[in-house]
mmCIF file of C-alpha atoms in Angstrom:
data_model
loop_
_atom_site.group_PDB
_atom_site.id
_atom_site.type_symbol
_atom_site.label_atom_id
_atom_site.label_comp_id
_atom_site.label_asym_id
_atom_site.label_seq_id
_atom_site.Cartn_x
_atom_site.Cartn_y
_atom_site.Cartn_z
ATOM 1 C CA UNK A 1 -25.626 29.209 19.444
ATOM 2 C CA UNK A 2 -24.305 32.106 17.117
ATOM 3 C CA UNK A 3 -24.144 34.142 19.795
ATOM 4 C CA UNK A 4 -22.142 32.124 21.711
ATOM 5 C CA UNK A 5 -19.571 31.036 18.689
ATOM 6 C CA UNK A 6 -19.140 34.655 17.749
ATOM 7 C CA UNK A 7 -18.556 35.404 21.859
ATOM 8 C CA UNK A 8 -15.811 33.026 21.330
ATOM 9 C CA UNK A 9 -14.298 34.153 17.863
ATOM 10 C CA UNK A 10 -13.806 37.155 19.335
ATOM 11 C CA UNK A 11 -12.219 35.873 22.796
ATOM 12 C CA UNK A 12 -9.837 33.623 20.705
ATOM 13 C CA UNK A 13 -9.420 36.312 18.159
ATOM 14 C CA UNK A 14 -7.690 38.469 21.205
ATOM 15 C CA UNK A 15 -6.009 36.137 23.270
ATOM 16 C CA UNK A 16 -2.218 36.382 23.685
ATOM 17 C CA UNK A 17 -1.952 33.108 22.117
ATOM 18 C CA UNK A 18 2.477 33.727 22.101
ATOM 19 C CA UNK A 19 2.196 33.739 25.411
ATOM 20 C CA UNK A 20 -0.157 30.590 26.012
ATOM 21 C CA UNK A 21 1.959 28.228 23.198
ATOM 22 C CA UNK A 22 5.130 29.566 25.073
ATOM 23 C CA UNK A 23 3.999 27.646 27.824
ATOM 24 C CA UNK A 24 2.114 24.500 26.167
ATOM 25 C CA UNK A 25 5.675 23.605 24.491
ATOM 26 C CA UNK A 26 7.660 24.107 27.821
ATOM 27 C CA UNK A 27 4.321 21.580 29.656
ATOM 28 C CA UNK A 28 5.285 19.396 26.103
ATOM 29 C CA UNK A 29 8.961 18.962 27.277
ATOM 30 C CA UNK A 30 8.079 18.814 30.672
ATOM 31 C CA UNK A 31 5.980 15.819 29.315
ATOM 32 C CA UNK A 32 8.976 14.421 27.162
ATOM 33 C CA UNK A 33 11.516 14.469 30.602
ATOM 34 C CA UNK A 34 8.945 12.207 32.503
ATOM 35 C CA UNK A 35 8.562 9.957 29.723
ATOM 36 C CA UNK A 36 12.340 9.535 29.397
ATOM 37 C CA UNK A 37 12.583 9.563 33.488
ATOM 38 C CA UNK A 38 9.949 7.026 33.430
ATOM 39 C CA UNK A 39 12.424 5.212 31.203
ATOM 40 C CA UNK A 40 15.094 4.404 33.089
ATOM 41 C CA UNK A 41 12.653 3.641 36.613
ATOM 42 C CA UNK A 42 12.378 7.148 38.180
ATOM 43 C CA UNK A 43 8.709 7.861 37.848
ATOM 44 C CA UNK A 44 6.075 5.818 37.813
ATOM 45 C CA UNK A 45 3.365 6.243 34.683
ATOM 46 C CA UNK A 46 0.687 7.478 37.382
ATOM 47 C CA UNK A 47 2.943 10.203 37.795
ATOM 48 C CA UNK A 48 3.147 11.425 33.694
ATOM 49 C CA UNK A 49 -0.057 10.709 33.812
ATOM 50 C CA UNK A 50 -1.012 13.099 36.738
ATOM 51 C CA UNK A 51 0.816 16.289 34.691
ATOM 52 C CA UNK A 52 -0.332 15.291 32.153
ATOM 53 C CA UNK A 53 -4.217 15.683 33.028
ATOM 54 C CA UNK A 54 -2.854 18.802 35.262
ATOM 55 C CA UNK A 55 -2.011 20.285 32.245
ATOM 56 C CA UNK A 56 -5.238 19.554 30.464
ATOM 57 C CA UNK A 57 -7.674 21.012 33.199
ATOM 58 C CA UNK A 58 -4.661 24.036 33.540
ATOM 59 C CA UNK A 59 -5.010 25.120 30.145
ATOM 60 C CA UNK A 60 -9.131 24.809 30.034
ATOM 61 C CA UNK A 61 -8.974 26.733 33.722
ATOM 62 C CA UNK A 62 -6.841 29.177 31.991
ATOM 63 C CA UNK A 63 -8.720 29.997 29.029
ATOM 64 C CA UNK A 64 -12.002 30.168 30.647
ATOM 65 C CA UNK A 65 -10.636 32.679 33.380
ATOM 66 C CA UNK A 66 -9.564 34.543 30.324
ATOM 67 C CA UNK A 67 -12.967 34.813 29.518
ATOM 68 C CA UNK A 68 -13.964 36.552 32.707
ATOM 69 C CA UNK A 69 -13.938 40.407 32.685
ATOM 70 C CA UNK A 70 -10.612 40.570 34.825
ATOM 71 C CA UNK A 71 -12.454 44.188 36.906
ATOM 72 C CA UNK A 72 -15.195 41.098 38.171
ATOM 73 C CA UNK A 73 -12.857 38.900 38.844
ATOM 74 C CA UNK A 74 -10.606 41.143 41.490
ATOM 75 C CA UNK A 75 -13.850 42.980 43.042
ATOM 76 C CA UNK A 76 -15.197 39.532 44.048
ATOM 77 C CA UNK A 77 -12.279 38.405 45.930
ATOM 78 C CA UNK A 78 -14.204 38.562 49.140
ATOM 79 C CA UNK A 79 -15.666 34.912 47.903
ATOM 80 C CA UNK A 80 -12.221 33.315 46.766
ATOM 81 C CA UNK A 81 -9.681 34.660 49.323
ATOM 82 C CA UNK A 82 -11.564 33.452 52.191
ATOM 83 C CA UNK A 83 -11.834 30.326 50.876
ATOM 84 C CA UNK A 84 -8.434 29.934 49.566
ATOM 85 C CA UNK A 85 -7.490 30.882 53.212
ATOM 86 C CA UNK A 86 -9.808 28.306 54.529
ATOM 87 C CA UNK A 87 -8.147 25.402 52.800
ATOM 88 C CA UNK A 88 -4.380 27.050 54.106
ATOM 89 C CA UNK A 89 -6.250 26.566 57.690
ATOM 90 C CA UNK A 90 -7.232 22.988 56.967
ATOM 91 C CA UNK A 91 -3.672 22.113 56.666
ATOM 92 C CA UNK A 92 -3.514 22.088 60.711
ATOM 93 C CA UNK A 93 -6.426 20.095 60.807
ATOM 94 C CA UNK A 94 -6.307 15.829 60.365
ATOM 95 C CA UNK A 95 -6.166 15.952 56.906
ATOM 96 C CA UNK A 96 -2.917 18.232 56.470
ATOM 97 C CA UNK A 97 0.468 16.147 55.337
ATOM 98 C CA UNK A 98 3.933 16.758 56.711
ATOM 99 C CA UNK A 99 6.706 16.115 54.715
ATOM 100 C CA UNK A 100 9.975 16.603 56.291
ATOM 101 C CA UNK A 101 9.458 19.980 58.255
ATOM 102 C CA UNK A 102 6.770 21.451 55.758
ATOM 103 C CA UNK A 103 3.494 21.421 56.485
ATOM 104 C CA UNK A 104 1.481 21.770 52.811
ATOM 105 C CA UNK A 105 -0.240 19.025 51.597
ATOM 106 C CA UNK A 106 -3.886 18.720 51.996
ATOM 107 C CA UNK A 107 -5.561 15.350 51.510
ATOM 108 C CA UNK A 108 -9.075 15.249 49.760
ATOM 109 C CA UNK A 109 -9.009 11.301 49.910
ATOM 110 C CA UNK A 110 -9.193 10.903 46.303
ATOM 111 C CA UNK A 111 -6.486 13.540 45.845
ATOM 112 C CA UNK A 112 -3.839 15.772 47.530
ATOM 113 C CA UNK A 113 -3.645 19.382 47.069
ATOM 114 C CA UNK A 114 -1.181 22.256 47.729
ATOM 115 C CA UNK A 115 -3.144 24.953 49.256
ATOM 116 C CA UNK A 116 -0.243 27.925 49.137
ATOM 117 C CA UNK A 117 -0.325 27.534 44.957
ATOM 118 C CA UNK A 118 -4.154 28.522 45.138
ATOM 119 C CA UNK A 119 -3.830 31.407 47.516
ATOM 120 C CA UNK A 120 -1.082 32.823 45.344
ATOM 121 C CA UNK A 121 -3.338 33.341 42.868
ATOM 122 C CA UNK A 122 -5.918 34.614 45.359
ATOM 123 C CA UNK A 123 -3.540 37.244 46.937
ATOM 124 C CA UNK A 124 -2.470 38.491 43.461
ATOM 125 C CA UNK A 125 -6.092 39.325 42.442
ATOM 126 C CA UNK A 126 -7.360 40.956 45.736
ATOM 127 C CA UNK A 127 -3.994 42.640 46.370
ATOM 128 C CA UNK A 128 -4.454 43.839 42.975
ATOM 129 C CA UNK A 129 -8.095 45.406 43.554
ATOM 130 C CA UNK A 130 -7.253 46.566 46.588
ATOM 131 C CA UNK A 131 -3.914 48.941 45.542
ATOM 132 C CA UNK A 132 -6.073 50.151 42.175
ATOM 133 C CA UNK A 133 -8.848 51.554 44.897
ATOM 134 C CA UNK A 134 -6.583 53.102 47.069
ATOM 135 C CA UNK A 135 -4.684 54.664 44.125
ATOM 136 C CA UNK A 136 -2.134 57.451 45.303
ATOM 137 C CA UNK A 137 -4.216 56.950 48.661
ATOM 138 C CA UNK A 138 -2.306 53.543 49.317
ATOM 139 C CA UNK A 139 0.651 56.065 50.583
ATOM 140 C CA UNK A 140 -1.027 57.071 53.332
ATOM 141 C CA UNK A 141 0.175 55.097 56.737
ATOM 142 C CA UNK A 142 -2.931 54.124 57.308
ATOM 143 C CA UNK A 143 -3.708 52.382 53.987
ATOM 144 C CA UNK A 144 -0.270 51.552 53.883
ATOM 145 C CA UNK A 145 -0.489 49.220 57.309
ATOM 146 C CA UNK A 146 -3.295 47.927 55.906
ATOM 147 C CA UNK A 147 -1.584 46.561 52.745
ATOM 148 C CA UNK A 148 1.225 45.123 55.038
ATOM 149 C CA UNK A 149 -1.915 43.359 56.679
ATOM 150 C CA UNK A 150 -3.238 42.103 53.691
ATOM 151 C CA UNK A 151 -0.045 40.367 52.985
ATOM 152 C CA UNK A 152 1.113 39.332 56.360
ATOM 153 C CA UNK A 153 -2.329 37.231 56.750
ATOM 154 C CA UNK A 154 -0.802 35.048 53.875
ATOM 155 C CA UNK A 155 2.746 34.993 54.421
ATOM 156 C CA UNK A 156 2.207 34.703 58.193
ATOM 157 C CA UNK A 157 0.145 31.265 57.753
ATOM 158 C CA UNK A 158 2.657 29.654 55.088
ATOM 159 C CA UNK A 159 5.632 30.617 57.858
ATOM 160 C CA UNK A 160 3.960 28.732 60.281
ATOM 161 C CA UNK A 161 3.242 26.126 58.224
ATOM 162 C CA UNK A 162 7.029 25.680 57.974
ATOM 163 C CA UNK A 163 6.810 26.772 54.046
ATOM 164 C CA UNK A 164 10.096 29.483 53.746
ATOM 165 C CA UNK A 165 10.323 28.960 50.299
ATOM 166 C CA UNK A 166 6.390 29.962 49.367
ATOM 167 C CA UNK A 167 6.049 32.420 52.106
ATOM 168 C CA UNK A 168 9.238 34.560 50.238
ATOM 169 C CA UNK A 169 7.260 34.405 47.055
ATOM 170 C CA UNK A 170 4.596 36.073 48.825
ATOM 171 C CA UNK A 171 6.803 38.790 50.037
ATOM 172 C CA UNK A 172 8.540 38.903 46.214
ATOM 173 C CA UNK A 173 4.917 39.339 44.883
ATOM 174 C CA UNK A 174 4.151 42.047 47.654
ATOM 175 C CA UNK A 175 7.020 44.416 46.717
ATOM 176 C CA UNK A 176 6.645 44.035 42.669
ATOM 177 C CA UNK A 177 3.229 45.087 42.907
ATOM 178 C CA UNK A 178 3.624 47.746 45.636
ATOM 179 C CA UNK A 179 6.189 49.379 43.519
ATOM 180 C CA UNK A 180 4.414 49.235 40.539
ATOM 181 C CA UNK A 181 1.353 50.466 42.186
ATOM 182 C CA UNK A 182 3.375 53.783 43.206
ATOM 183 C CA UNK A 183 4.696 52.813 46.851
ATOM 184 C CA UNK A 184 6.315 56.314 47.838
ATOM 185 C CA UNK A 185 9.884 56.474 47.961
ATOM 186 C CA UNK A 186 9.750 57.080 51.666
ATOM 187 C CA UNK A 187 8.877 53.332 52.155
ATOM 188 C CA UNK A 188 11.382 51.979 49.924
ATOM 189 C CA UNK A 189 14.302 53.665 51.452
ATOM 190 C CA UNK A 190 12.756 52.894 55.108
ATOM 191 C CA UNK A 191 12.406 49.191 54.020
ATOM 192 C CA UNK A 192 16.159 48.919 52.700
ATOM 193 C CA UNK A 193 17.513 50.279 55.491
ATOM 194 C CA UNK A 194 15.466 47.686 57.579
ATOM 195 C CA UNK A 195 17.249 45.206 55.637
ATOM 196 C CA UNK A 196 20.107 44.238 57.774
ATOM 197 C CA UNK A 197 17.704 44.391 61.522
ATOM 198 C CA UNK A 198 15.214 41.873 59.686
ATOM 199 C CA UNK A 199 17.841 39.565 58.478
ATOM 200 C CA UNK A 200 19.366 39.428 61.869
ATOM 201 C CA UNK A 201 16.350 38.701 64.022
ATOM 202 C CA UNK A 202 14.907 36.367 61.684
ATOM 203 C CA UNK A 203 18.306 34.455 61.382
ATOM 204 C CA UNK A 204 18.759 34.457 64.916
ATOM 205 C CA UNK A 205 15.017 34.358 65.928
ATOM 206 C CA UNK A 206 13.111 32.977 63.402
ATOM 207 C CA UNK A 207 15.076 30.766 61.274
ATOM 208 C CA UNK A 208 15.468 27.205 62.071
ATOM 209 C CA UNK A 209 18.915 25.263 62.339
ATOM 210 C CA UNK A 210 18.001 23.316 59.017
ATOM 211 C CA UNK A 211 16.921 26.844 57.364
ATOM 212 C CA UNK A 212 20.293 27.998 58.565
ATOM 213 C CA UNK A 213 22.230 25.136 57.355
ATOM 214 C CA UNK A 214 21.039 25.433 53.917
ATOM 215 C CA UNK A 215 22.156 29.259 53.180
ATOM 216 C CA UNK A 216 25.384 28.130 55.085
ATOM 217 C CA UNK A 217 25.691 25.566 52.259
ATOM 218 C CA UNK A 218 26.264 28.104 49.566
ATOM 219 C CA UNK A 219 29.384 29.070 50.698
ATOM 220 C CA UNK A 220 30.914 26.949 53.603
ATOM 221 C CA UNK A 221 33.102 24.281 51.319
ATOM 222 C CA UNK A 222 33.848 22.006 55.012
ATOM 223 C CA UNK A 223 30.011 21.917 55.669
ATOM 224 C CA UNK A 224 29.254 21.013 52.259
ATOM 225 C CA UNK A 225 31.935 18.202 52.398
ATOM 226 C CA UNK A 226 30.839 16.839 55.882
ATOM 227 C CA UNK A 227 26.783 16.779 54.819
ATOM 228 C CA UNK A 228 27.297 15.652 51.070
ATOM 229 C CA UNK A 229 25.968 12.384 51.941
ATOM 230 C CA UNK A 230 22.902 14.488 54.366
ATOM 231 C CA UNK A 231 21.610 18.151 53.879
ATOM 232 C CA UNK A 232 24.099 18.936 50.745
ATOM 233 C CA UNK A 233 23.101 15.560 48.621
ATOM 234 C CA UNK A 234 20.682 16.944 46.579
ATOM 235 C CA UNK A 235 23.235 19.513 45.786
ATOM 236 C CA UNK A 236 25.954 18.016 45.327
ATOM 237 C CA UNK A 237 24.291 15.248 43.022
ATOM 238 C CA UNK A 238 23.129 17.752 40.807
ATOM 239 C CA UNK A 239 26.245 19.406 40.261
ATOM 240 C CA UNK A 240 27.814 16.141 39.227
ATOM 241 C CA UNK A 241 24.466 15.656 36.729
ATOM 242 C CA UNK A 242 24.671 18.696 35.591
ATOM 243 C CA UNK A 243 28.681 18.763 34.888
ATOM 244 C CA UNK A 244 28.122 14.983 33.287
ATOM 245 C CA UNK A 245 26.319 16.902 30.705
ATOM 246 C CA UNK A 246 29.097 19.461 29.373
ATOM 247 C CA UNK A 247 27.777 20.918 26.635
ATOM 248 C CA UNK A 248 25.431 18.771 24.647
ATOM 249 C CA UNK A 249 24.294 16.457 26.828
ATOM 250 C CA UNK A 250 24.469 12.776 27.382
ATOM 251 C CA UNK A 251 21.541 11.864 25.536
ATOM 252 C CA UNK A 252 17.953 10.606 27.064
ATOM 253 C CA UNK A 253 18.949 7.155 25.641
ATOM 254 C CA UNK A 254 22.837 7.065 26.805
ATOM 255 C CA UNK A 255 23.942 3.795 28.330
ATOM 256 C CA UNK A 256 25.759 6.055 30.461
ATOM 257 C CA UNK A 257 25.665 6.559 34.692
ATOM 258 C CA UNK A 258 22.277 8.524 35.942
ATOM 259 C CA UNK A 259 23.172 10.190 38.774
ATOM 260 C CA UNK A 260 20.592 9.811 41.438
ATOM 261 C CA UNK A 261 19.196 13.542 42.841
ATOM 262 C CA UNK A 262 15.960 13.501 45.124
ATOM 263 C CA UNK A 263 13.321 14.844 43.550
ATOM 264 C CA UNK A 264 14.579 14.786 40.160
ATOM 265 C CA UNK A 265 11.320 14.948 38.805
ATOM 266 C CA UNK A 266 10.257 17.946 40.386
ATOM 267 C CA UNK A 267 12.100 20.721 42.235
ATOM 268 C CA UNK A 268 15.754 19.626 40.575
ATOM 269 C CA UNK A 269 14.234 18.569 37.276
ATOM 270 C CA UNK A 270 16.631 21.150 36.089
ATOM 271 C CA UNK A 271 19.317 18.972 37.243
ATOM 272 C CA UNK A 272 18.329 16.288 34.916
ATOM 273 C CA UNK A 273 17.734 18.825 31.426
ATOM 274 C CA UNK A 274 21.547 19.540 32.266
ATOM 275 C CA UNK A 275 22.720 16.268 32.421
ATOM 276 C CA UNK A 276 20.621 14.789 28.764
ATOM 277 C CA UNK A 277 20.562 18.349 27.141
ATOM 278 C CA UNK A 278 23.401 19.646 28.849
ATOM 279 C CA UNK A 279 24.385 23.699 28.700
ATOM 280 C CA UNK A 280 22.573 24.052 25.362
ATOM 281 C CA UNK A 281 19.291 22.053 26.403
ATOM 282 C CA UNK A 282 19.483 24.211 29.451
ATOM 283 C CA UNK A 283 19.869 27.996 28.086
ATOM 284 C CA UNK A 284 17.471 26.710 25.682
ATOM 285 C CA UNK A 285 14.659 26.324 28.712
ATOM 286 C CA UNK A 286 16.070 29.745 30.588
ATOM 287 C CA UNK A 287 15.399 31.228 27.455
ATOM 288 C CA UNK A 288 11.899 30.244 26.956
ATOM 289 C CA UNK A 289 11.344 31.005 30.857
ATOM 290 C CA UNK A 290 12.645 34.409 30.383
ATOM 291 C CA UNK A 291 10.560 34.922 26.718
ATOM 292 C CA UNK A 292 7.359 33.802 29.051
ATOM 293 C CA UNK A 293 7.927 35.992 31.769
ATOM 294 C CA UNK A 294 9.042 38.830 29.581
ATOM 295 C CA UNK A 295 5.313 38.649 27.523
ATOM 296 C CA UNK A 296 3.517 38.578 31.197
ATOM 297 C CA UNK A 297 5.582 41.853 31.374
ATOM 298 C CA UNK A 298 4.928 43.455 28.383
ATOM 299 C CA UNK A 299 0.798 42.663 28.914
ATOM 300 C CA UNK A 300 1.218 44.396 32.034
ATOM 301 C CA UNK A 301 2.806 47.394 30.143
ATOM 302 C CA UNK A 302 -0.205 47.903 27.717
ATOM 303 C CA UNK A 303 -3.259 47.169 30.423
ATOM 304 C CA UNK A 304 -5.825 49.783 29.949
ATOM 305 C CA UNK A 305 -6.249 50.469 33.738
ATOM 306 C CA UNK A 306 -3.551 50.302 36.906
ATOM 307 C CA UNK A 307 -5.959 47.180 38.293
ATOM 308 C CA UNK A 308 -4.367 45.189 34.775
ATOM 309 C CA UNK A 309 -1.259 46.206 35.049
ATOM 310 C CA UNK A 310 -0.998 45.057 38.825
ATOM 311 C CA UNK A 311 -2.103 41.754 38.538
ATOM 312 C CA UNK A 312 0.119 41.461 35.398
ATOM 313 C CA UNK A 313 3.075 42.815 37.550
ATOM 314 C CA UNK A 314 1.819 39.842 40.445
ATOM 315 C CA UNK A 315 1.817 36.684 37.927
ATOM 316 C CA UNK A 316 4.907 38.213 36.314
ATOM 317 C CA UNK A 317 6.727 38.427 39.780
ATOM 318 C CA UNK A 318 5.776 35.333 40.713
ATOM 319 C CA UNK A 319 6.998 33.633 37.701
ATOM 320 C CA UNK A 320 10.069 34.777 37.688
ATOM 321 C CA UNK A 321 10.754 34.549 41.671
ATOM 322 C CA UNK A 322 10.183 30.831 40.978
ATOM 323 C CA UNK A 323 12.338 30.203 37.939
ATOM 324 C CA UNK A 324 15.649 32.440 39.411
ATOM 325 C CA UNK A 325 15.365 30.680 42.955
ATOM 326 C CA UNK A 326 14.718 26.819 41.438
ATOM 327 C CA UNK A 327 17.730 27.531 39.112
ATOM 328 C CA UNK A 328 19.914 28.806 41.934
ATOM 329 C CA UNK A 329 19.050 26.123 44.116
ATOM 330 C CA UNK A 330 20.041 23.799 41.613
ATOM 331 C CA UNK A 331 23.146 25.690 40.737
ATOM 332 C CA UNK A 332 24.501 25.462 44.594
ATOM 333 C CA UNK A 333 23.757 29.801 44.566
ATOM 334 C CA UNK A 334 20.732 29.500 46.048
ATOM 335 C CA UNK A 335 19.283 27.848 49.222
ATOM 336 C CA UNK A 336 17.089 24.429 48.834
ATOM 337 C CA UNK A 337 13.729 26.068 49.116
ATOM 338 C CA UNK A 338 11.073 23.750 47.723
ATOM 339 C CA UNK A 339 10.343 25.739 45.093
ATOM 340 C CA UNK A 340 9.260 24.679 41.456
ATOM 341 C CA UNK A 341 10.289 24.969 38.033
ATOM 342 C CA UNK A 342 7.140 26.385 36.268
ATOM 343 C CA UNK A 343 5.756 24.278 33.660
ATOM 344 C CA UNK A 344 8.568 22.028 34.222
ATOM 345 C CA UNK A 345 8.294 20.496 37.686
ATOM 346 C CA UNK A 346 5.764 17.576 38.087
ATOM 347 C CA UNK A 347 3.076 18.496 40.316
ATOM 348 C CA UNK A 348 -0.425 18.698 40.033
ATOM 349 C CA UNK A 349 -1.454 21.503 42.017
ATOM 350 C CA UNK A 350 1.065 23.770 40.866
ATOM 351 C CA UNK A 351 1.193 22.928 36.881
ATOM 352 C CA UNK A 352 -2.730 23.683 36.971
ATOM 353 C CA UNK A 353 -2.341 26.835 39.453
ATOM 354 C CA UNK A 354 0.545 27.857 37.022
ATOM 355 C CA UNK A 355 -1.917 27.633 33.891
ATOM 356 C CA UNK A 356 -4.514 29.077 36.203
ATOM 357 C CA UNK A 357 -2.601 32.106 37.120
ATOM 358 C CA UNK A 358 -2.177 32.707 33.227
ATOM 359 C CA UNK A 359 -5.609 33.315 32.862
ATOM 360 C CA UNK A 360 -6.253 36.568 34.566
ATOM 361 C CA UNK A 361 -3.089 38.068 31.815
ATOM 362 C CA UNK A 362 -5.150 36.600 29.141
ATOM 363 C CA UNK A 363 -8.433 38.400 30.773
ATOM 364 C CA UNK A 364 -6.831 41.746 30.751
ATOM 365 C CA UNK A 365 -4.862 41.207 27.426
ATOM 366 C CA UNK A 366 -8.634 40.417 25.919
ATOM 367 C CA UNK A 367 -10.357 43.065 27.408
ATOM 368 C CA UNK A 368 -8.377 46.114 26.360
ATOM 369 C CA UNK A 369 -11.393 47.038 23.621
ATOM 370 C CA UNK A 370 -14.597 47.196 24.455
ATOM 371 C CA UNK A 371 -16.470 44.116 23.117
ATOM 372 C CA UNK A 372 -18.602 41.193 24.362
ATOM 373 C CA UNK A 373 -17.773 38.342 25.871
ATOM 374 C CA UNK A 374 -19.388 35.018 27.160
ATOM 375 C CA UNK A 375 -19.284 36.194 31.069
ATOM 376 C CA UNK A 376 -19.820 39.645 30.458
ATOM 377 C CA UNK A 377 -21.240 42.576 28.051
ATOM 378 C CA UNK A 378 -19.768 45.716 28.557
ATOM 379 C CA UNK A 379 -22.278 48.811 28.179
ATOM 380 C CA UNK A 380 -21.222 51.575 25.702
#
C-alpha cells in the first residue's frame, strides 16, 4: 500500500494540474448553462445528468491514462486502432444511427456512442509513434505515401459516413503533426499548390448540394434570406441570440424572449453564452479555450522526445480545430459542420473523449524525469 500511495504522490506531484482545472471549470460552466437551459424547458435533467457523469468517468479516464508511460501507450496502438476502427465499421451495420445525412451514432442498447471521437484519439497516438520511428525517414516517398495511408483509412471512413465536419479534423490533425514532425518543404509547397485542383473536384465531385449550400451561406445574403426559415435557421437564430445579448448579457433569469436555435445545447451552445453573458461572458470562454489550448502547446514544447511532442501537437490541433470552426459556425463565418464546443457542448461521447484525449499530455508532461509510476518502472 506505500508503494502504491507514494506511486501516486509522485504522479499527482507532476501532473499539469493548470491545465486539468482549466478544463474542470469550463465542464463546471458547461454544467451551470444546462442547469439554466433546463430552466426555462430546453433540456431535459437526463440530459445534465448525462455530462455530468461524462465528465466524471472523463476526468478518472484522463488521469489514469496519465499514469501510463505515454512510449507504451503509442507502441501498442496495433490493439486500440483496430478496434477503434472496428466500431467506425459497425456504424454501417444495424446498429448505426442516421441523423439527417450523418451517419455516426452507434447504439449499444443501453447507450449510444460516437465512434469518430474515439478514433481521434486513436489516430493521434499511432500517427504519433509512427512519424517518431520514421524520424527524418518519414520524407522519403515511400514512407511519406504511407503516412497519407495511415490517415486516409480514417478520414476516408468518416467521409463516407457522411461526417465532413470530423473527417476535416482528421486532415487538421494530419498536417499539425506532419509539420511538426519535419514534413520537408517539398511537400508543403506541392500540397499548397494542390489547393485550388482539390477544392474544385471535391466541390464539384465530392461535395453534396446541402454541403454546398452551407459554405454558400456565408456569403450569399438572397440565399440566406430565402432559407432563414430552412438550411440558414440555425444561423440566423443565433445571430439574433447572440446580438440580444450586447454586451453583458440578458441574464440566465431575464423574463426576457429566448430565442429558439436547434441544438442550443450542444453544437450552438455558444449561441446561448452570448445571449445570457453576452460579449463579455463570451471572450471570457474564448479566453479560457485559447489559455487551454495554449498549455497543450507549451507541454508539447518541453516533451523530452519528438514521440511527446507529436501527440501534444495532435490533441493541441485538435482542440483548437474544434473551438475556431464551432465559433465560426456560430458567428455565420464558418459553415454548419457538426462540430463541438469542447468542454462546453453536451455530449457524452465527446466530453469523456475530450477528457480522455487530455490524458496522454498529462502522460508525457509526468514522465519528463525518470521516476516510477503505477503502470510502469523505468530502469536506470
Amino acid at each position: 500500500m506505500k508503494t502504491v500511495l507514494k506511486w501516486l504522490g509522485g504522479y499527482f506531484r507532476h501532473i499539469d494540474w493548470i491545465l486539468v482545472l482549466i478544463c474542470l471549470c469550463i465542464s463546471a460552466f458547461d454544467i451551470y448553462l444546462l442547469n439554466t437551459l433546463h430552466d426555462i424547458g430546453y433540456v431535459k435533467q437526463d440530459d445534465i445528468m448525462t455530462q455530468l457523469f461524462a465528465c466524471i468517468i472523463g476526468v478518472g479516464a484522463a488521469l489514469v491514462i496519465g499514469m501510463i508511460d505515454y512510449k507504451r501507450m503509442a507502441k501498442y496502438w496495433f490493439v486500440y486502432a483496430p478496434l477503434a476502427v472496428i466500431l467506425q465499421l459497425l456504424l454501417f451495420s444495424p446498429l448505426g444511427m442516421k441523423r439527417d445525412d450523418d451517419l455516426a451514432w452507434l447504439d449499444l442498447g443501453v447507450v449510444t456512442i460516437q465512434p469518430s471521437e474515439i478514433l481521434k484519439l486513436a489516430f493521434i497516438l499511432s500517427l504519433a509513434w509512427h512519424i517518431a520511428k520514421l524520424g527524418e525517414k518519414m520524407n522519403s516517398l515511400p514512407h511519406f505515401l504511407l503516412l497519407c495511408v495511415h490517415f486516409l483509412i480514417p478520414f476516408g471512413l468518416i467521409m463516407v459516413q457522411g461526417d465532413a465536419g470530423s473527417a476535416l479534423v482528421f486532415l487538421f490533425i494530419f498536417i499539425c503533426m506532419m509539420f511538426a514532425g519535419g514534413m520537408s518543404w517539398r511537400y508543403i509547397i506541392a500540397g499548397l499548390v494542390s489547393v485550388p485542383a482539390v477544392g474544385f473536384v471535391a466541390w464539384n465531385f465530392v461535395m453534396g448540394e446541402h454541403h454546398r449550400k452551407r459554405f454558400q451561406l456565408i456569403w450569399d445574403e438572397e440565399l440566406q434570406l430565402s432559407e432563414r426559415l430552412g438550411a440558414y435557421l440555425q444561423q440566423y437564430n443565433a445571430k439574433v441570440a447572440m446580438g440580444s445579448g450586447q454586451l453583458t448579457g440578458l441574464g440566465t433569469h431575464s423574463e426576457a424572449f429566448y430565442t429558439y436555435v436547434p441544438e442550443g445545447y450542444n453544437d450552438f451552445i455558444f449561441a446561448y453564452l452570448g445571449m445570457v453573458f453576452g460579449f463579455i461572458g463570451c471572450m471570457a470562454v474564448v479566453i479560457a479555450l485559447a489559455v487551454m489550448c495554449l498549455k497543450i502547446l507549451s507541454d508539447a514544447s518541453l516533451a523530452i522526445d519528438p514521440l511527446g511532442k507529436l501527440i501534444c501537437v495532435g490533441v493541441f490541433s485538435m482542440f483548437t480545430f474544434h473551438c475556431v470552426i464551432n465559433i465560426a459556425m456560430v458567428l455565420s463565418v464558418g459553415p454548419v459542420v457538426g462540430i463541438p464546443l469542447p468542454f462546453l457542448s453536451a455530449g457524452g461521447t465527446s466530453l469523456v473523449m475530450s477528457y480522455a484525449s487530455l490524458g496522454p499530455v498529462l502522460s508525457v508532461v509526468s514522465h519528463r524525469e525518470k521516476k516510477k509510476h503505477m503502470f510502469y518502472e523505468e530502469k536506470e
